[in-house]
XYZ file of C-alpha atoms in Angstrom:
409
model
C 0.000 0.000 0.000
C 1.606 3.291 -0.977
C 1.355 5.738 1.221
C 0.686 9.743 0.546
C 2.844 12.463 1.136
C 0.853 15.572 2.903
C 2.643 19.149 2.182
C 3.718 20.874 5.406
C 1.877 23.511 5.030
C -1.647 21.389 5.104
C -0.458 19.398 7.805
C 0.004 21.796 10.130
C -3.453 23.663 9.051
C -4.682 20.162 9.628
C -3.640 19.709 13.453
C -4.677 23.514 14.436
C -8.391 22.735 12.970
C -7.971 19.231 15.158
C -6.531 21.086 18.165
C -9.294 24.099 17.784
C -12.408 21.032 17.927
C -10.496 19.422 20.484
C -10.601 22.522 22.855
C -14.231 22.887 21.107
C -15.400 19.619 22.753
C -13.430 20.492 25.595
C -15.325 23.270 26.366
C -18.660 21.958 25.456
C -17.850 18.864 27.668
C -16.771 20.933 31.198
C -18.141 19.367 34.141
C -20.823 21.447 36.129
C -21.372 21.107 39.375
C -25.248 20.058 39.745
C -27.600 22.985 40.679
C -25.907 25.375 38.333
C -27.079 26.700 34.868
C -24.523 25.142 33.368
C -25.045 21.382 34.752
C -28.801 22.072 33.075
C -27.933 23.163 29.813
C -25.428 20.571 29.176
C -28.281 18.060 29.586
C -30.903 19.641 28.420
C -28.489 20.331 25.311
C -28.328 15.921 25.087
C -32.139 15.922 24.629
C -33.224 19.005 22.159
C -30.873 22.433 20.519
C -32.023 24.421 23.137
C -32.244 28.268 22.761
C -30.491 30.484 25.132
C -30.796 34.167 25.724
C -28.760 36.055 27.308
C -28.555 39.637 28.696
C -25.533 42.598 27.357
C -22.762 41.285 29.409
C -23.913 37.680 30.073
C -24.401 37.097 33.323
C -27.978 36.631 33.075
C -29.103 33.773 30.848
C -32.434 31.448 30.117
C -32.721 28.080 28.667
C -35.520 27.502 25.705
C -36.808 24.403 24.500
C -38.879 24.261 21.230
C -38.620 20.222 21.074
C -40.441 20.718 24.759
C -43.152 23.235 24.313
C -41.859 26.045 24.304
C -40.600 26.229 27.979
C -38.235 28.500 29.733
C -36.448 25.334 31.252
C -34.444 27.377 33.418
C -32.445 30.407 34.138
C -29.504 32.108 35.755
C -28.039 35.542 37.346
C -24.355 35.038 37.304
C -23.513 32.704 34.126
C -22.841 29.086 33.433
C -21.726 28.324 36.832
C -24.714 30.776 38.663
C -27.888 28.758 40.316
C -30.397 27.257 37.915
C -33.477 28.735 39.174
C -35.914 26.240 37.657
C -37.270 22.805 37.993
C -36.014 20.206 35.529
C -37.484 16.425 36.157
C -34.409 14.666 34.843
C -35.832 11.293 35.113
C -38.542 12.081 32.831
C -36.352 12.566 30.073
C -35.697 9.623 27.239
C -38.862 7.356 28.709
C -41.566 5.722 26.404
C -44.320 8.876 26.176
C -46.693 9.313 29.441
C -50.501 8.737 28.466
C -51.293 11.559 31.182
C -48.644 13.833 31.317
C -45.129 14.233 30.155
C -43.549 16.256 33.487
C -40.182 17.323 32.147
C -40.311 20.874 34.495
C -39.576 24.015 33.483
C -39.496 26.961 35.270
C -42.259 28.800 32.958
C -44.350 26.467 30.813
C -47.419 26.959 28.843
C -50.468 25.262 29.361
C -54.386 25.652 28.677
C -57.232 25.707 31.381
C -60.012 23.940 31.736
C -58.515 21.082 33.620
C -61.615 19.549 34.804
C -65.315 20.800 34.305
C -67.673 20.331 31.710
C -65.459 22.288 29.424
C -62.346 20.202 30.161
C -59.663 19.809 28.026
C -57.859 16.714 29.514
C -61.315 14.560 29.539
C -62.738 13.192 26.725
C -66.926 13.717 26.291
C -69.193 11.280 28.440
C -65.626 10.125 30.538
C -65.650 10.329 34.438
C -63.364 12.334 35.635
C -60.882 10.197 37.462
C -56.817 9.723 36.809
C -57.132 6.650 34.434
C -59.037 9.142 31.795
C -57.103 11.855 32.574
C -54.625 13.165 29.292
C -52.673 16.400 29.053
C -53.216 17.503 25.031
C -50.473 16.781 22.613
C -49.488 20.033 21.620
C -49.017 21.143 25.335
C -47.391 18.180 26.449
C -45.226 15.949 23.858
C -45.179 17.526 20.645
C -42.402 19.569 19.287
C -43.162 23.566 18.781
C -42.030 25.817 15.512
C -39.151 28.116 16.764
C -40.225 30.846 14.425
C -37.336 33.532 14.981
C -34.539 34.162 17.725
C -32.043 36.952 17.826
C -30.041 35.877 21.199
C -32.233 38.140 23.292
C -36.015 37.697 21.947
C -37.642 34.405 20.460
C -40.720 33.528 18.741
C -42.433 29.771 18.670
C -45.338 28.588 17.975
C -48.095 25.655 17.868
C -51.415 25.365 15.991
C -53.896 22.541 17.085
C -57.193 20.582 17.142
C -58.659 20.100 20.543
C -62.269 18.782 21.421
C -63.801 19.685 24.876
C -65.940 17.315 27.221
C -68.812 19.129 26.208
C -68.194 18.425 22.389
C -67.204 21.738 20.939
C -64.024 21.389 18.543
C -61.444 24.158 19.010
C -58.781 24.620 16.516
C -56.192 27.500 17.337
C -52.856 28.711 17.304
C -50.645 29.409 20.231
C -48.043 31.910 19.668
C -45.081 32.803 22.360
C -42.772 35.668 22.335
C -40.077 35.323 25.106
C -37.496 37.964 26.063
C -34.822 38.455 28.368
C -34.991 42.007 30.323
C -31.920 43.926 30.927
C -31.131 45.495 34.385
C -32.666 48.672 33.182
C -35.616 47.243 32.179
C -36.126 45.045 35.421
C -35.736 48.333 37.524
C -38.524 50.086 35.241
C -40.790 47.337 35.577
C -40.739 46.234 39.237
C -40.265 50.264 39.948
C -36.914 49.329 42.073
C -33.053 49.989 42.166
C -31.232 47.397 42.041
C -27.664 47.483 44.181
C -24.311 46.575 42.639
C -24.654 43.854 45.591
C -27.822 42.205 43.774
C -27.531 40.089 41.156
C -30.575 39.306 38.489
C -32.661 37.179 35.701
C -35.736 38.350 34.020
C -37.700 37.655 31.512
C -40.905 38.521 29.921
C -43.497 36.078 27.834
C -46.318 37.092 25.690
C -48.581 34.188 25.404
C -51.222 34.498 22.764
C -54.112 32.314 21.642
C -55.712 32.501 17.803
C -59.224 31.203 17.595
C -58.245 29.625 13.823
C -61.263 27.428 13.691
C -64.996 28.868 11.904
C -66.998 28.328 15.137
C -67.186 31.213 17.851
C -65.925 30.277 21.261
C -68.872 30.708 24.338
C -70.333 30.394 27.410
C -72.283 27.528 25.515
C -69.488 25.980 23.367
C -66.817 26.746 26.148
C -63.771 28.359 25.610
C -59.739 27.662 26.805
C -58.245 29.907 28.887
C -54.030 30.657 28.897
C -52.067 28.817 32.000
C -48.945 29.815 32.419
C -47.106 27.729 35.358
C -43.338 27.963 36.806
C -42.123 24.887 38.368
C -38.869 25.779 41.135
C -36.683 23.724 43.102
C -38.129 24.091 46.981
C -36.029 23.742 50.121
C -36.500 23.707 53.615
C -36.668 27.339 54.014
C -38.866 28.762 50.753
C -41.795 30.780 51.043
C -44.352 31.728 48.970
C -45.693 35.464 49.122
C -48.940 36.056 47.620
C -50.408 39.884 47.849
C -53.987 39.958 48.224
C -57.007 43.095 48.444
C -57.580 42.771 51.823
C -60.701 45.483 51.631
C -62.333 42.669 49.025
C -65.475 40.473 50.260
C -65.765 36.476 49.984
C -62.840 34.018 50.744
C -59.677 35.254 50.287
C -58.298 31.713 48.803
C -59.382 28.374 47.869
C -57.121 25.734 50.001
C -58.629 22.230 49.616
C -58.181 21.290 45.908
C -55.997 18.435 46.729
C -57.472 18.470 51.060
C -57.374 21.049 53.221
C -53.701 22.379 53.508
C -52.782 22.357 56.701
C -52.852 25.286 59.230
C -49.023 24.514 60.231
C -48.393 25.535 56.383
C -50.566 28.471 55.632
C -51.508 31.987 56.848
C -52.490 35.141 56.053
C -53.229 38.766 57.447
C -52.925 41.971 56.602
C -53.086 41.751 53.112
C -50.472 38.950 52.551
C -50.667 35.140 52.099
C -47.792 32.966 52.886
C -47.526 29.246 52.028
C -44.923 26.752 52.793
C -42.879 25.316 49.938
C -40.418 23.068 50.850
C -41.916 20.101 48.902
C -43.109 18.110 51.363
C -46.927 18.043 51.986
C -49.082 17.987 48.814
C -51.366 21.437 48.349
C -52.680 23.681 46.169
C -54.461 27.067 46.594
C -55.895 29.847 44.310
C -56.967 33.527 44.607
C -60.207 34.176 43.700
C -60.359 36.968 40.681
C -61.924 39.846 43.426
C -58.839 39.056 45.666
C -55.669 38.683 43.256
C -53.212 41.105 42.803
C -50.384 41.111 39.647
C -47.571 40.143 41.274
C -46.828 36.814 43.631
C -43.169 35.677 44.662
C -41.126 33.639 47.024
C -37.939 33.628 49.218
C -36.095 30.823 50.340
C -34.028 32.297 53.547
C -31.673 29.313 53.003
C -30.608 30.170 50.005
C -30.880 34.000 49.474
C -32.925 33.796 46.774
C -35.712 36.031 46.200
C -38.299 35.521 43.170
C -41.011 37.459 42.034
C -43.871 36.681 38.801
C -45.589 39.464 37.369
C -49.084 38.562 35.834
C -52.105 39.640 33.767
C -55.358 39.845 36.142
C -58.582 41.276 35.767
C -60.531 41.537 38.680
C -64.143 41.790 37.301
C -63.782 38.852 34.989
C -65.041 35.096 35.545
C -62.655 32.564 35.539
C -62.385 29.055 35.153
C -62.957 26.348 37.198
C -60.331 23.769 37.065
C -62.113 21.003 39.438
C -62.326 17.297 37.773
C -66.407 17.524 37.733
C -68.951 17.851 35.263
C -71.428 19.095 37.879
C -69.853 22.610 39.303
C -70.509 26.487 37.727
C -67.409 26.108 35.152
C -67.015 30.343 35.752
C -66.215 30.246 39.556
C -62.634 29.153 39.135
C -59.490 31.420 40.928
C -57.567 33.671 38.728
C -53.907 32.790 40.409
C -52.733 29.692 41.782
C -49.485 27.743 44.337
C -48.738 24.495 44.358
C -46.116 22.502 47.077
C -45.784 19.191 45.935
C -45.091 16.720 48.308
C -45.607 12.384 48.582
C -48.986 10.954 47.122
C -50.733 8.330 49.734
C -48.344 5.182 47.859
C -45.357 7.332 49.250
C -44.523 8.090 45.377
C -43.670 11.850 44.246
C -43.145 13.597 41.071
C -40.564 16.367 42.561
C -39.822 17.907 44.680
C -41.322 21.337 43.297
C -43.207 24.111 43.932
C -45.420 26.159 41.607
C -46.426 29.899 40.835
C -49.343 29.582 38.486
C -51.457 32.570 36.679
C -54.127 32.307 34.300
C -56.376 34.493 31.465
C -60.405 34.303 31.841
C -62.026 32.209 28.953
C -61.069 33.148 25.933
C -64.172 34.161 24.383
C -63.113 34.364 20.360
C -64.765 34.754 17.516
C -62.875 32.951 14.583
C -59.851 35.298 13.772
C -59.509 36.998 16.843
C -56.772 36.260 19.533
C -56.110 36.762 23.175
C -53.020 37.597 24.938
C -51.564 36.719 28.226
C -48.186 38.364 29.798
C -46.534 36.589 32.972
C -42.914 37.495 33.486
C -40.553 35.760 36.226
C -37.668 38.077 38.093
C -34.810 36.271 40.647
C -32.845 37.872 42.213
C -29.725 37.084 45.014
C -27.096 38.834 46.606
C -27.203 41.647 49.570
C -30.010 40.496 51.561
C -30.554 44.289 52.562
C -30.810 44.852 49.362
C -33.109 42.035 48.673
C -35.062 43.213 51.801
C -35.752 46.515 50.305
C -36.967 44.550 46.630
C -39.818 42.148 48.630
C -40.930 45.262 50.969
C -41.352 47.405 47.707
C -42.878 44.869 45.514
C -44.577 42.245 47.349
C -45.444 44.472 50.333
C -43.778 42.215 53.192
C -40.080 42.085 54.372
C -37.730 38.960 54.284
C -37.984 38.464 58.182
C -41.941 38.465 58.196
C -41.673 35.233 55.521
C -38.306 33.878 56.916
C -40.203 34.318 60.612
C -43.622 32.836 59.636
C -43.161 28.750 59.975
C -41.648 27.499 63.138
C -39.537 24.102 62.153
């Protein structure tokens, strides 16, 4: 076998391209510790080309999945090696496909509401509402979404779908999402704060909109979806959530038994101000009833110096949806916000840890053609807890020793 005689030149051109992917796969291939952004991306980077955004100077970054719905996986103040602030099931990933529910995380997913109800979208017609006929839709749950644009601060996906509800009606619409990073500036505007050189910070924004792309017009009679938008984080033994709520309001100022009565041990609330354990460990859910929410709910986890804060779309004269699994309830008496602590089901089995910040749009009440649109954004922030102190008493109304003070161990 004769063998061939490379030039010099092309050699050495060769082993600089070979050294240059080496230190490529190098990089792509550095060990994270678990718990940072970095350790997330790297595997979330094994399962789908995620999308990242990232703010002028990098330190604040997101994770976004087309292949998974569109989700805001997770996000970070201070760069590869900063906390990942969201939720990311990693045992859910590269199993045969879940007949109920895919639950991969994500610290801000999109969903659609009803849940239960005689308008239900997880039922089909004439079912009883129990687990065994309970199914998440498709295009909300396993199917792949259209990344329609990104320029490495904003991106734009999208979904279109057929959907019937338990009472019959066929819905066919379009989901678009716009996603965007927010730079310091822009968190300050928003929130109406200053934030420290001691404070570090991740925002982002999403506009959620729904298309009514079918010929029939969506009503109290045919039913009608509403927008769910849910963030999934990481609980520990000291996290809090803070709900605001108008105090001067009449009726109940939450709803605390849709999984049992949470516990009194877990739960309280005065002077405007709702706090709720979340250190994944007792199952619970509650909502705010649409004459009691305020925009803005958050949490603090003392033991980790981490405060976050979601900023919603309410309206407080609306009707919202009830979520409840029966057929038999007023489907417009539903809560307009919601929290959920996960914790161990009665067979000792558990999905998380996790805890949720949930918000939703009323009923989408389309004509064909016309669309809806539903903003939630999701701010973290770490670093000085002064400075943090001054943040939750500005925004959510309560200071860091009130929630760090308000559960005895």
């Amino acid at each position: 076998m004769k063998l061939l005689k490379i030039p010099s030149l092309l050699l050495a051109g060769m082993m600089i391209i070979s050294c240059q992917s080496t230190t490529k796969k190098q990089n792509d291939m550095k060990v994270f510790e678990k718990g940072t952004f970095g350790y997330d991306l790297n595997f979330l980077n094994e399962n789908d080309s995620i999308v990242v955004l990232k703010n002028d100077d990098g330190s604040a970054q997101l994770a976004l999945s087309p292949k998974y719905q569109a989700k805001v996986f997770t996000s970070t103040a201070e760069g590869l090696d900063g906390k990942s602030f969201g939720w990311v099931n990693y045992k859910a990933f590269g199993k045969p496909l879940d007949p109920h529910m895919n639950a991969y995380g994500g610290e801000d997913r999109l969903w659609l509401g009803p849940e239960g109800g005689k308008f239900s979208l997880y039922f089909k017609k004439g079912d009883s509402m129990v687990f065994d006929n309970w199914h998440t839709p498709a295009g909300i749950d396993s199917e792949s979404w259209t990344l329609v644009k990104s320029d490495g601060k904003r991106a734009s996906l999208n979904k279109e779908m057929e959907l019937q509800n338990y009472a019959g009606t066929n819905l066919k619409l379009k989901l678009e999402r716009d996603v965007e990073i927010l730079e310091k500036n822009d968190i300050e505007k928003v929130l109406n704060i200053s934030l420290a050189g001691k404070v570090s910070s991740v925002a982002f924004k999403t506009q959620n909109t729904i298309t009514n792309s079918g010929t029939n017009e969506w009503t109290e009679k045919t039913g009608a979806p509403c927008i769910w938008s849910l963030d999934m984080f990481s609980p520990s033994p000291k996290t809090v959530i803070v709900i605001p709520y108008i105090e001067s309001a009449t009726g109940k100022v939450a709803t605390t038994d849709y999984f049992g009565e949470i516990a009194k041990n877990r739960i309280t609330y005065k002077n405007g101000i709702l706090l709720f354990k979340a250190d994944g460990k007792s199952r619970g859910k509650l909502g705010i009833p649409p004459g009691r929410v305020k925009n803005v709910a958050g949490s603090y986890a003392a033991d980790q110096n981490v405060l976050t804060i979601t900023m919603f779309d309410i309206n407080n004269k609306a009707k919202y949806l009830n979520q409840e699994w029966t057929p038999d309830k007023d489907p417009f008496t539903g809560d307009a916000m919601n929290a959920y602590n996960d914790g161990p089901l009665a067979d000792g089995s558990q999905m998380g840890p996790f805890y949720e910040l949930e918000s939703v749009s009323p009923p989408t009440f389309l004509k064909p053609g016309e669309k809806h649109t539903h903003m939630h954004s999701v701010f973290h922030f770490t670093g000085d807890r002064t400075a943090l102190n001054e943040i939750a008493v500005k925004v959510l109304g309560v200071s860091l020793d009130e929630i760090a003070g308000a559960f005895k161990d």
